[in-house]
Tab-separated table of C-alpha atoms in Angstrom:
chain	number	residue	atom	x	y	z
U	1	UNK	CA	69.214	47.730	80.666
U	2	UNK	CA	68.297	43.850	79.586
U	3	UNK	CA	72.052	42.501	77.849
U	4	UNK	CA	74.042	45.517	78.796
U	5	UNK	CA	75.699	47.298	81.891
U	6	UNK	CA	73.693	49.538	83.825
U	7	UNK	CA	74.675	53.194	83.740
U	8	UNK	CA	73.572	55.946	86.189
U	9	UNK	CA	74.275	59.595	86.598
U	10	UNK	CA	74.140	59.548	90.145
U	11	UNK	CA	77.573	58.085	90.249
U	12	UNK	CA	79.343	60.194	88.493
U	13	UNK	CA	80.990	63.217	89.921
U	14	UNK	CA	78.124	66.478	90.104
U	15	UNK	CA	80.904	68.204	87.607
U	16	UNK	CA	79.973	65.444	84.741
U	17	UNK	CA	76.060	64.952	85.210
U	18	UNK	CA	73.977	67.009	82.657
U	19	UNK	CA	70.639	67.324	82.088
U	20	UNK	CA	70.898	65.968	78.360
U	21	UNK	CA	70.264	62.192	78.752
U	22	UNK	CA	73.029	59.759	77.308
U	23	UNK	CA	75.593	62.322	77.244
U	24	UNK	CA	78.170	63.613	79.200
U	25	UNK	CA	79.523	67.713	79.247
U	26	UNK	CA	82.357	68.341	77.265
U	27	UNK	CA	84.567	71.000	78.580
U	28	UNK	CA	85.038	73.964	75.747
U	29	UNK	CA	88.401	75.978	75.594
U	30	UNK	CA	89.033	79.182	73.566
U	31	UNK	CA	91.015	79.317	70.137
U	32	UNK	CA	93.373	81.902	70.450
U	33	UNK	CA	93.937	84.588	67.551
U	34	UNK	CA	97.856	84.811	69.287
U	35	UNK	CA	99.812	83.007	72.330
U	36	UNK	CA	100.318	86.091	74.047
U	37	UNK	CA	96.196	85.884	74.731
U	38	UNK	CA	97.210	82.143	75.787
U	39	UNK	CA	99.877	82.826	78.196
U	40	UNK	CA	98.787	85.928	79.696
U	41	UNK	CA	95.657	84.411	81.377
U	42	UNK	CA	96.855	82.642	84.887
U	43	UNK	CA	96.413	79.647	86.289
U	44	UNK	CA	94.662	80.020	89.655
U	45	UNK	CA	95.071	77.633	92.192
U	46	UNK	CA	93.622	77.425	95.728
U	47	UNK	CA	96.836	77.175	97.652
U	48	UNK	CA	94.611	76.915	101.048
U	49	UNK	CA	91.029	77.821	102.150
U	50	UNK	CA	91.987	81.423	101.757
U	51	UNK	CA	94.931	81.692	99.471
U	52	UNK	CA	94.310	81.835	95.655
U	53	UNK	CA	98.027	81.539	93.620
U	54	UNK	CA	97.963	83.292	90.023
U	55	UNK	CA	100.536	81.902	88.483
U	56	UNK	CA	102.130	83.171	85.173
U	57	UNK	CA	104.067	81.886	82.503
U	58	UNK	CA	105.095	85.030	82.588
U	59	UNK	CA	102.977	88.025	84.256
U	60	UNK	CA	105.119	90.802	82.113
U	61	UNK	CA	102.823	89.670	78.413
U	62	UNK	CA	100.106	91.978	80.279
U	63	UNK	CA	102.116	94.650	80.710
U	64	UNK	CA	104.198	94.232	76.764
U	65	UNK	CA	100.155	94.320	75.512
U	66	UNK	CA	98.950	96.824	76.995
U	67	UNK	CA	101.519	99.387	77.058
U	68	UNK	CA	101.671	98.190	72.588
U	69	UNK	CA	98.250	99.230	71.868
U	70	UNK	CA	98.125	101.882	74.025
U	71	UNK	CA	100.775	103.458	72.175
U	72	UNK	CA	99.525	102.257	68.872
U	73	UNK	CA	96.011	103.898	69.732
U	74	UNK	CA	97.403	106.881	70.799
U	75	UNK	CA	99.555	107.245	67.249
U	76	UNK	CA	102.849	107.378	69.531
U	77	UNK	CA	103.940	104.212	67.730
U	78	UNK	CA	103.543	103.178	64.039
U	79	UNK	CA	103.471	99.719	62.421
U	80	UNK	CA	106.862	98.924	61.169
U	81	UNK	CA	108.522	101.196	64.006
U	82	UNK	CA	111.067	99.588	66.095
U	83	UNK	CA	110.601	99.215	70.296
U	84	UNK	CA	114.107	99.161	72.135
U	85	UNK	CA	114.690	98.526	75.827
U	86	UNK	CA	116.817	97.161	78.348
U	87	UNK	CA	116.019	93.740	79.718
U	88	UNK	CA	117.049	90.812	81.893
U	89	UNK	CA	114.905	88.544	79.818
U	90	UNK	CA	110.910	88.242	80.790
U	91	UNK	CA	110.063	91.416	79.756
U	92	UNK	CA	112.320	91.216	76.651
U	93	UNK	CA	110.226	88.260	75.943
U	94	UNK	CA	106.942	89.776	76.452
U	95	UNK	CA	107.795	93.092	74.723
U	96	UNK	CA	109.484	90.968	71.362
U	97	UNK	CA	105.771	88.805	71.472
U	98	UNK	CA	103.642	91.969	71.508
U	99	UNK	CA	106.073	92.998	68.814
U	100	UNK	CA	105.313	89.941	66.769
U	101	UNK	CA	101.479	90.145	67.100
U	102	UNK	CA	101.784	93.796	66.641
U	103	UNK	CA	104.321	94.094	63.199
U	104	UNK	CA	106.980	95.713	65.112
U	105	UNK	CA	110.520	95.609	65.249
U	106	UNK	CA	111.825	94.554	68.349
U	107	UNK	CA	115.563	95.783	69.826
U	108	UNK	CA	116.699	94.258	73.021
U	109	UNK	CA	119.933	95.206	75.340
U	110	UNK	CA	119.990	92.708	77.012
U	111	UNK	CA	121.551	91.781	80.785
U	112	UNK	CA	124.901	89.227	80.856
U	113	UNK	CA	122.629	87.187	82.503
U	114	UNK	CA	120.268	86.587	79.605
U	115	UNK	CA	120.729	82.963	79.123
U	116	UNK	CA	121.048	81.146	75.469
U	117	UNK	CA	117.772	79.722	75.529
U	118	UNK	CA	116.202	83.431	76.268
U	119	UNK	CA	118.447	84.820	73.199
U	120	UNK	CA	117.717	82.428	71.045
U	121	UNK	CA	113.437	82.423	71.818
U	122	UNK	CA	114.249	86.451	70.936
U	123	UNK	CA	115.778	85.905	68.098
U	124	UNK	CA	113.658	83.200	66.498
U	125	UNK	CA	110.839	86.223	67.379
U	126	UNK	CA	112.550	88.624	65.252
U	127	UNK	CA	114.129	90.596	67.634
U	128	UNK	CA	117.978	92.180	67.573
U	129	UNK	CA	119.892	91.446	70.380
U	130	UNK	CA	122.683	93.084	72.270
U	131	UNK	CA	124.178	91.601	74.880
U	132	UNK	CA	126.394	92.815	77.573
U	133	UNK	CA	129.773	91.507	77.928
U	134	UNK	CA	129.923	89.169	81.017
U	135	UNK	CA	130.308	91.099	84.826
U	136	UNK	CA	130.258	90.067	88.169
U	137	UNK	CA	128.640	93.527	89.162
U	138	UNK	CA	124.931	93.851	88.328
U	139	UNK	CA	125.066	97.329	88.847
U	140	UNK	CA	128.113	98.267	85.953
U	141	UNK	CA	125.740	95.429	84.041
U	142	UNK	CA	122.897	97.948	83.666
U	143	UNK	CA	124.905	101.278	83.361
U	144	UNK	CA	126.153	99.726	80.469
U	145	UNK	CA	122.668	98.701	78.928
U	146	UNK	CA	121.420	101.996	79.702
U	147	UNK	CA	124.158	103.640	78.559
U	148	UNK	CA	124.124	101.729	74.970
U	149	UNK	CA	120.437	102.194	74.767
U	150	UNK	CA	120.756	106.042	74.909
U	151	UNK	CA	123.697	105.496	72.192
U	152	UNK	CA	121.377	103.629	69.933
U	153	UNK	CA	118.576	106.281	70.323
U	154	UNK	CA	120.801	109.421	69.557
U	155	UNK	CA	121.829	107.337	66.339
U	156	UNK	CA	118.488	106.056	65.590
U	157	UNK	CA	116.086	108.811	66.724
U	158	UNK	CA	113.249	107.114	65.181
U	159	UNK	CA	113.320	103.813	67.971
U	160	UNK	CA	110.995	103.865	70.446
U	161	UNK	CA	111.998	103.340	73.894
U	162	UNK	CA	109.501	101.446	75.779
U	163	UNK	CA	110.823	102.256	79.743
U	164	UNK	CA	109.247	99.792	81.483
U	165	UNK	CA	110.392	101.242	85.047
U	166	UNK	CA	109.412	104.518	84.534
U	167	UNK	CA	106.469	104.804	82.209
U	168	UNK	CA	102.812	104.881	83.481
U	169	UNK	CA	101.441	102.968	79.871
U	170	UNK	CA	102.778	99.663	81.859
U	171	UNK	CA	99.975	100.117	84.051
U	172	UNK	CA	97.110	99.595	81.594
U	173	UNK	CA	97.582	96.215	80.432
U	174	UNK	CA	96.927	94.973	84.479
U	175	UNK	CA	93.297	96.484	84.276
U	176	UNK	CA	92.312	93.737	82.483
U	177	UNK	CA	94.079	91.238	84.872
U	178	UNK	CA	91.721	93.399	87.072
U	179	UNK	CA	88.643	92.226	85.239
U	180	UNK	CA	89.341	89.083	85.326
U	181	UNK	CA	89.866	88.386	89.118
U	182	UNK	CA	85.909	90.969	89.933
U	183	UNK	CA	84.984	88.307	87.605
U	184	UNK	CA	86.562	85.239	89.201
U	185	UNK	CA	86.699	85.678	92.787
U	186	UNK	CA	84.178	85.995	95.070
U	187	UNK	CA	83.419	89.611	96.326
U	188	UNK	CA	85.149	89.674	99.520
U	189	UNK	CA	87.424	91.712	101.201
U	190	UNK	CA	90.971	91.070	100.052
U	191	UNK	CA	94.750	90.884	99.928
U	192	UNK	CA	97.041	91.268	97.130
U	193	UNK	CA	100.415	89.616	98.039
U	194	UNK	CA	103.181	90.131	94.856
U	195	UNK	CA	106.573	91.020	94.110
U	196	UNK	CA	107.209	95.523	93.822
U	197	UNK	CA	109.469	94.997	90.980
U	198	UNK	CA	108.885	98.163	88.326
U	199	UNK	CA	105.643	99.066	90.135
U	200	UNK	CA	103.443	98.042	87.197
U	201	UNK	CA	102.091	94.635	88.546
U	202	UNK	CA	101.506	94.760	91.689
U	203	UNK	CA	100.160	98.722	91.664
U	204	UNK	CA	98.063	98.253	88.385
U	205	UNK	CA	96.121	95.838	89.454
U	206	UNK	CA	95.387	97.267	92.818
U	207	UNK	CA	94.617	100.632	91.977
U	208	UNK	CA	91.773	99.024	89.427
U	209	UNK	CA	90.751	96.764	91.912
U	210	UNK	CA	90.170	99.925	94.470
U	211	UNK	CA	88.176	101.861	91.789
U	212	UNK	CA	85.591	99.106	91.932
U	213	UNK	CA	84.973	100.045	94.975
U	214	UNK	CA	86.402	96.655	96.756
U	215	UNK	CA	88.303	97.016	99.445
U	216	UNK	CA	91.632	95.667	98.970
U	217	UNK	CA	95.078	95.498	100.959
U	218	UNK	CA	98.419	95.123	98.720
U	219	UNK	CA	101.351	93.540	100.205
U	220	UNK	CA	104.540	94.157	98.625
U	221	UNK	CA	108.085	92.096	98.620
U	222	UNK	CA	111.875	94.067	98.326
U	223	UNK	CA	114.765	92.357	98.424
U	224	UNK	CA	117.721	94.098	100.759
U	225	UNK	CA	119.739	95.863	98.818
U	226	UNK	CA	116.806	98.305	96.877
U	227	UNK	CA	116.244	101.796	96.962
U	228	UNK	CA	112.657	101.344	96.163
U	229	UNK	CA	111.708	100.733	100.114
U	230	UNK	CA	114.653	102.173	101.545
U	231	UNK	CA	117.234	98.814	102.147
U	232	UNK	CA	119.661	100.219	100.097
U	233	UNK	CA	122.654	100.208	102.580
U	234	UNK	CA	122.312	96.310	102.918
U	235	UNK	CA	123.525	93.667	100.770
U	236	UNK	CA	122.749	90.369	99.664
U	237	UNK	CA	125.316	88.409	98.236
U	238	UNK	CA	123.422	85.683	97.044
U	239	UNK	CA	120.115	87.901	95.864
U	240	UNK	CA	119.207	86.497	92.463
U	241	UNK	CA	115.557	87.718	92.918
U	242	UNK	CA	114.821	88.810	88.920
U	243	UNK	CA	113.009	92.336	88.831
U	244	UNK	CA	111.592	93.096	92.325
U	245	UNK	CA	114.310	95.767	93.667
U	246	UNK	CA	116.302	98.491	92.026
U	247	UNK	CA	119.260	100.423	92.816
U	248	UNK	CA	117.501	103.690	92.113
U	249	UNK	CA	114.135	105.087	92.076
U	250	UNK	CA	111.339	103.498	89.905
U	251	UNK	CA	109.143	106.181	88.516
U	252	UNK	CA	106.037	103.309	88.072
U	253	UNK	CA	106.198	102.652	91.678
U	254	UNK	CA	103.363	104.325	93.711
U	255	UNK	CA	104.374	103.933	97.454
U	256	UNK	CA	101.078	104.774	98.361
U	257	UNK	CA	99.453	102.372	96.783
U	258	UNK	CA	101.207	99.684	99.375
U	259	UNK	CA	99.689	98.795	103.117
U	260	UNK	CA	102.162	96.705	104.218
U	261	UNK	CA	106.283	95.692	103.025
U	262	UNK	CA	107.989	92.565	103.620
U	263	UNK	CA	112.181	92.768	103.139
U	264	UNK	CA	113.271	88.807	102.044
U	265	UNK	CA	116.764	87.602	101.346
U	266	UNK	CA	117.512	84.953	99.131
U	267	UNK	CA	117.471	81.953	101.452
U	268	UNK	CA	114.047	82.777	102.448
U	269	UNK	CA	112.910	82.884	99.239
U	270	UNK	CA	114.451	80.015	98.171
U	271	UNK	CA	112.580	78.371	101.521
U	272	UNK	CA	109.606	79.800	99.912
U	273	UNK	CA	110.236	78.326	96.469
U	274	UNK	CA	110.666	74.965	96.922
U	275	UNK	CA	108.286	74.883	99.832
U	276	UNK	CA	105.716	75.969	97.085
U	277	UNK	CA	106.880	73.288	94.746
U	278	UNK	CA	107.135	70.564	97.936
U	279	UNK	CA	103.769	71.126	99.008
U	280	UNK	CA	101.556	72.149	96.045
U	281	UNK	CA	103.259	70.747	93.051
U	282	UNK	CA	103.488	74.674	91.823
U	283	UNK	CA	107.141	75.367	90.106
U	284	UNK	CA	107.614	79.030	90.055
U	285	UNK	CA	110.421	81.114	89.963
U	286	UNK	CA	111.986	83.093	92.946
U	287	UNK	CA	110.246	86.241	93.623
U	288	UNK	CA	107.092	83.659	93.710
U	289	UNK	CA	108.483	81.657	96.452
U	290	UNK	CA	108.967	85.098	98.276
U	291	UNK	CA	105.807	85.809	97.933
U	292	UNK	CA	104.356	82.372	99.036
U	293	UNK	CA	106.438	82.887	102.473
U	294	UNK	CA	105.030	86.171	102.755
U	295	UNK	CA	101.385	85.397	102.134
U	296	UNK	CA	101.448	81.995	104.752
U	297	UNK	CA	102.620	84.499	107.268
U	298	UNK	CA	99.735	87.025	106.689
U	299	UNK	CA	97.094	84.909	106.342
U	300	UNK	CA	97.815	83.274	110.211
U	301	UNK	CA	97.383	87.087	110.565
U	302	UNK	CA	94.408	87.246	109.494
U	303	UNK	CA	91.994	84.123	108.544
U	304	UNK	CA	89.162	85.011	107.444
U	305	UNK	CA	90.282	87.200	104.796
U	306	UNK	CA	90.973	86.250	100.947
U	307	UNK	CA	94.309	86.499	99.637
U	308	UNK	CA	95.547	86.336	96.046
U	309	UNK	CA	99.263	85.858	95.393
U	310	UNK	CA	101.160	87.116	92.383
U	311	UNK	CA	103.351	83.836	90.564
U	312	UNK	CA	104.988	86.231	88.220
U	313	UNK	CA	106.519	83.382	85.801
U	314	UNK	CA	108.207	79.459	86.441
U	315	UNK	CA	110.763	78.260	87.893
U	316	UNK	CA	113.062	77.192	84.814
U	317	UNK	CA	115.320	79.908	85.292
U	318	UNK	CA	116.063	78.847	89.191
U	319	UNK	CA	116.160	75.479	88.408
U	320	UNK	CA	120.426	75.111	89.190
U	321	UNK	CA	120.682	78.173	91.237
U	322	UNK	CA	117.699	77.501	93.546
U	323	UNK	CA	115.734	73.997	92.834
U	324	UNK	CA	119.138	71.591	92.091
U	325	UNK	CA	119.787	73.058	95.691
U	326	UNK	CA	116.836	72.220	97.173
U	327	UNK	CA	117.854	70.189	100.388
U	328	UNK	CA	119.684	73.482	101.639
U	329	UNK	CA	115.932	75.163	101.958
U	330	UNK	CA	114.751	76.150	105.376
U	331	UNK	CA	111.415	74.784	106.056
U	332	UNK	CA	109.330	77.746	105.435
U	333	UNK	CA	106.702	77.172	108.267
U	334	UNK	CA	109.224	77.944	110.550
U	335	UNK	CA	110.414	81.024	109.597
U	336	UNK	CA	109.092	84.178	111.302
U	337	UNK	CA	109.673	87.881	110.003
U	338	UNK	CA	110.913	90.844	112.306
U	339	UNK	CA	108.579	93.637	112.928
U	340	UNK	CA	109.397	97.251	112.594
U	341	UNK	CA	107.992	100.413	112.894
U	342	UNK	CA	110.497	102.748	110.998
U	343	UNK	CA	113.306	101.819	108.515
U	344	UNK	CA	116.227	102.244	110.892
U	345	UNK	CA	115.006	99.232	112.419
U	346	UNK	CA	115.442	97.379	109.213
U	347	UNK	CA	117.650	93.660	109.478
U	348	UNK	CA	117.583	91.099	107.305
U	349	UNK	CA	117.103	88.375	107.067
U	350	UNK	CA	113.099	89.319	106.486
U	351	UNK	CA	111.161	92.310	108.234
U	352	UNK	CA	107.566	93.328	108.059
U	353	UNK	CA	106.566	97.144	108.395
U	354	UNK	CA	103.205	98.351	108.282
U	355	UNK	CA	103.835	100.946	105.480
U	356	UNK	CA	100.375	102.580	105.524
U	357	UNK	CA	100.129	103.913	101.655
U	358	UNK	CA	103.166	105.789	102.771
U	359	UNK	CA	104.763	108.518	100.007
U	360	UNK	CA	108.169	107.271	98.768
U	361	UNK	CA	110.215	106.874	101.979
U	362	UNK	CA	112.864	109.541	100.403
U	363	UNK	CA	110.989	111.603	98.777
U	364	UNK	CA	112.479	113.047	95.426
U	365	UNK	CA	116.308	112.112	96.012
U	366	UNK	CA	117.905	114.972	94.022
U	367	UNK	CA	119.493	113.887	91.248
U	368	UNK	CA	118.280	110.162	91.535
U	369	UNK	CA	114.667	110.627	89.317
U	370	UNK	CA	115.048	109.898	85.593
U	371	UNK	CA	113.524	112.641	83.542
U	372	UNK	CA	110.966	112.002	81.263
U	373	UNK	CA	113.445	110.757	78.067
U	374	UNK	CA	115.545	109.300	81.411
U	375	UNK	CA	118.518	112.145	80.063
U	376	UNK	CA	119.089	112.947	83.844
U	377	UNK	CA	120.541	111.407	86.913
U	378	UNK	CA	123.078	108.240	87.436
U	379	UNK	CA	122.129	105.439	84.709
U	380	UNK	CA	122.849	103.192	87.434
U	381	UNK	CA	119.494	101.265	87.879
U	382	UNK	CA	119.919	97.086	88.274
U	383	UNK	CA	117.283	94.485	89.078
U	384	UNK	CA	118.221	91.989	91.884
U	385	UNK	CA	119.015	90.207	89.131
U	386	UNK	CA	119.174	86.341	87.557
């Protein structure tokens, strides 16, 4: 062009050239009605030629949505009506956001470990908070929670207790999770690498996935210590894994919905953690660095196939416990797990069993299943907690 620069499409990158002469694409984003539709989309990040990382701000938002207008559909919960359960703070979070969107009151017991910045996001929300007095034993934490939520119910029959571990409406909020990865990733065969935790995550999505038709594998990730997998009669002292284990029976967990189990301790998921964050720039929180171990071992397993990791939330609440420690990690890539073929050949540090959509490894443990209203067996259920 006579008196000016010359400009040319051809060297811009092929994501900026358009058709439409003197102008460039403008990406377009979506105005959210709520941040709850914000935060419970991922961001997905190629991790590797065939590893795909969904990270969350926190993965729990889809569960608090769908199991809210599930219930509101279904005229088990009324506008105004006040949601109560016990917490060690994401799901707390989610459940007093649905809340807020929804115009419902929000009651939280929450763990000791709940820290002041969780509290006070709850509170700003609109939610009550009760907090459990300060213990070094996780387990006599959640006895008490449980144990105050059932007082709070018998005085205020009118609360609705949400039970994230044990009911099934937890699930429905993943199918759309579902959606979105058919619509996302390529149709391939593939593997779903997460965290157990309550059951909901990790077995919503997969079950939806499998009624599609696709073929899909799901990897799950117990700390030692859980009942849900059978490690119960080992201990890790340093296990600050949030959510992924339990010291009884989850009633959303569908064993045989699971291919294959991996057992990590704490310093391998701390190896996996800031491995994740040293190599890919990804913070995430614990259970995701698990995870990240897990799924580099499978996928020198198998190549070829796709695998999509579950980053259940950040790394904010690790970042003294696990990232301020970070030249204590292990490098990651040269950690190897220890195959087993039955449970009594379960050590830690990590194992690998091929679990084969398996029933629960116990079956019913008498005594040990919660009832429907959760009125029967030991109250006893903890997280590996924060």
């Amino acid at each position: 062009m006579p008196g000016g620069a010359r400009t040319t499409t051809a060297a811009l990158p092929p994501s900026t050239v358009t058709t439409a002469p003197s102008a460039l694409a403008v990406p377009s984003a979506p105005i959210h009605e709520h941040i709850t539709d914000a935060i419970k989309a991922p961001a997905l990040i190629r991790l590797g030629g065939n590893v795909v990382l969904a990270r969350f701000e926190t993965m729990k938002v889809f569960a608090a949505l769908g199991a809210v207008r599930t219930l509101l559909r279904r005229g088990r919960i009324v506008p105004g009506q006040t949601l109560i359960d016990s917490s060690s703070g994401i799901y707390a979070l989610a459940l007093a956001m649905a809340c807020h969107r929804y115009g419902l009151r929000c009651h939280i017991v929450a763990s000791t470990t709940v820290d002041s910045v969780m509290r006070a996001q709850l509170e700003v929300l609109g939610a009550t908070v009760d907090q459990m007095p300060p213990s070094q034993n996780l387990k006599l934490d959640q006895e008490r929670r449980v144990r105050h939520v059932r007082e709070l119910l018998a005085a205020r029959p009118d609360y609705h207790w949400m039970r994230q571990y044990h009911d099934s409406v937890h699930y429905a909020g993943y199918r759309e999770f579902a959606d979105l990865v058919t619509g996302t990733l390529p149709e391939v065969p593939l593997t779903v690498v997460g965290a157990v935790g309550t059951g909901a995550s990790t077995g919503g999505l997969v079950r939806a996935l499998r009624e599609t038709g696709r073929p899909v594998r799901l990897v799950g990730i117990q700390p030692f210590g859980s009942v849900t997998f059978g490690s119960e009669r080992f201990s890790d002292p340093e296990a600050i894994i949030a959510g992924i284990g339990s010291s009884i029976p989850f009633e959303n967990v569908r064993h045989e919905l699971y291919d294959t189990v991996h057992w990590v301790d704490f310093r391998h998921a701390m190896a996996g953690a800031v491995g994740l964050l040293r190599q890919h720039a990804v913070f995430a929180g614990l259970s995701t660095g698990a995870a990240h171990l897990v799924a580099s071992w499978e996928t020198g397993r198998d190549p070829e196939r796709l695998h999509l990791l579950l980053g259940a939330d950040t790394g904010h609440r690790y970042a003294e416990r696990v990232f301020a420690r970070h030249a204590e990690a292990q490098d990651m890539h040269t950690l190897r797990p220890r195959h087993i073929r039955t449970l009594d050949e379960l050590r830690p540090p990590w194992s690998v069993m091929e679990w084969a959509r398996r029933p629960d490894p116990a079956g019913v443990r008498p005594g040990s299943r919660c009832t429907d209203n959760e009125g029967a067996g030991p109250v006893s259920s903890v997280e590996v907690s924060p």
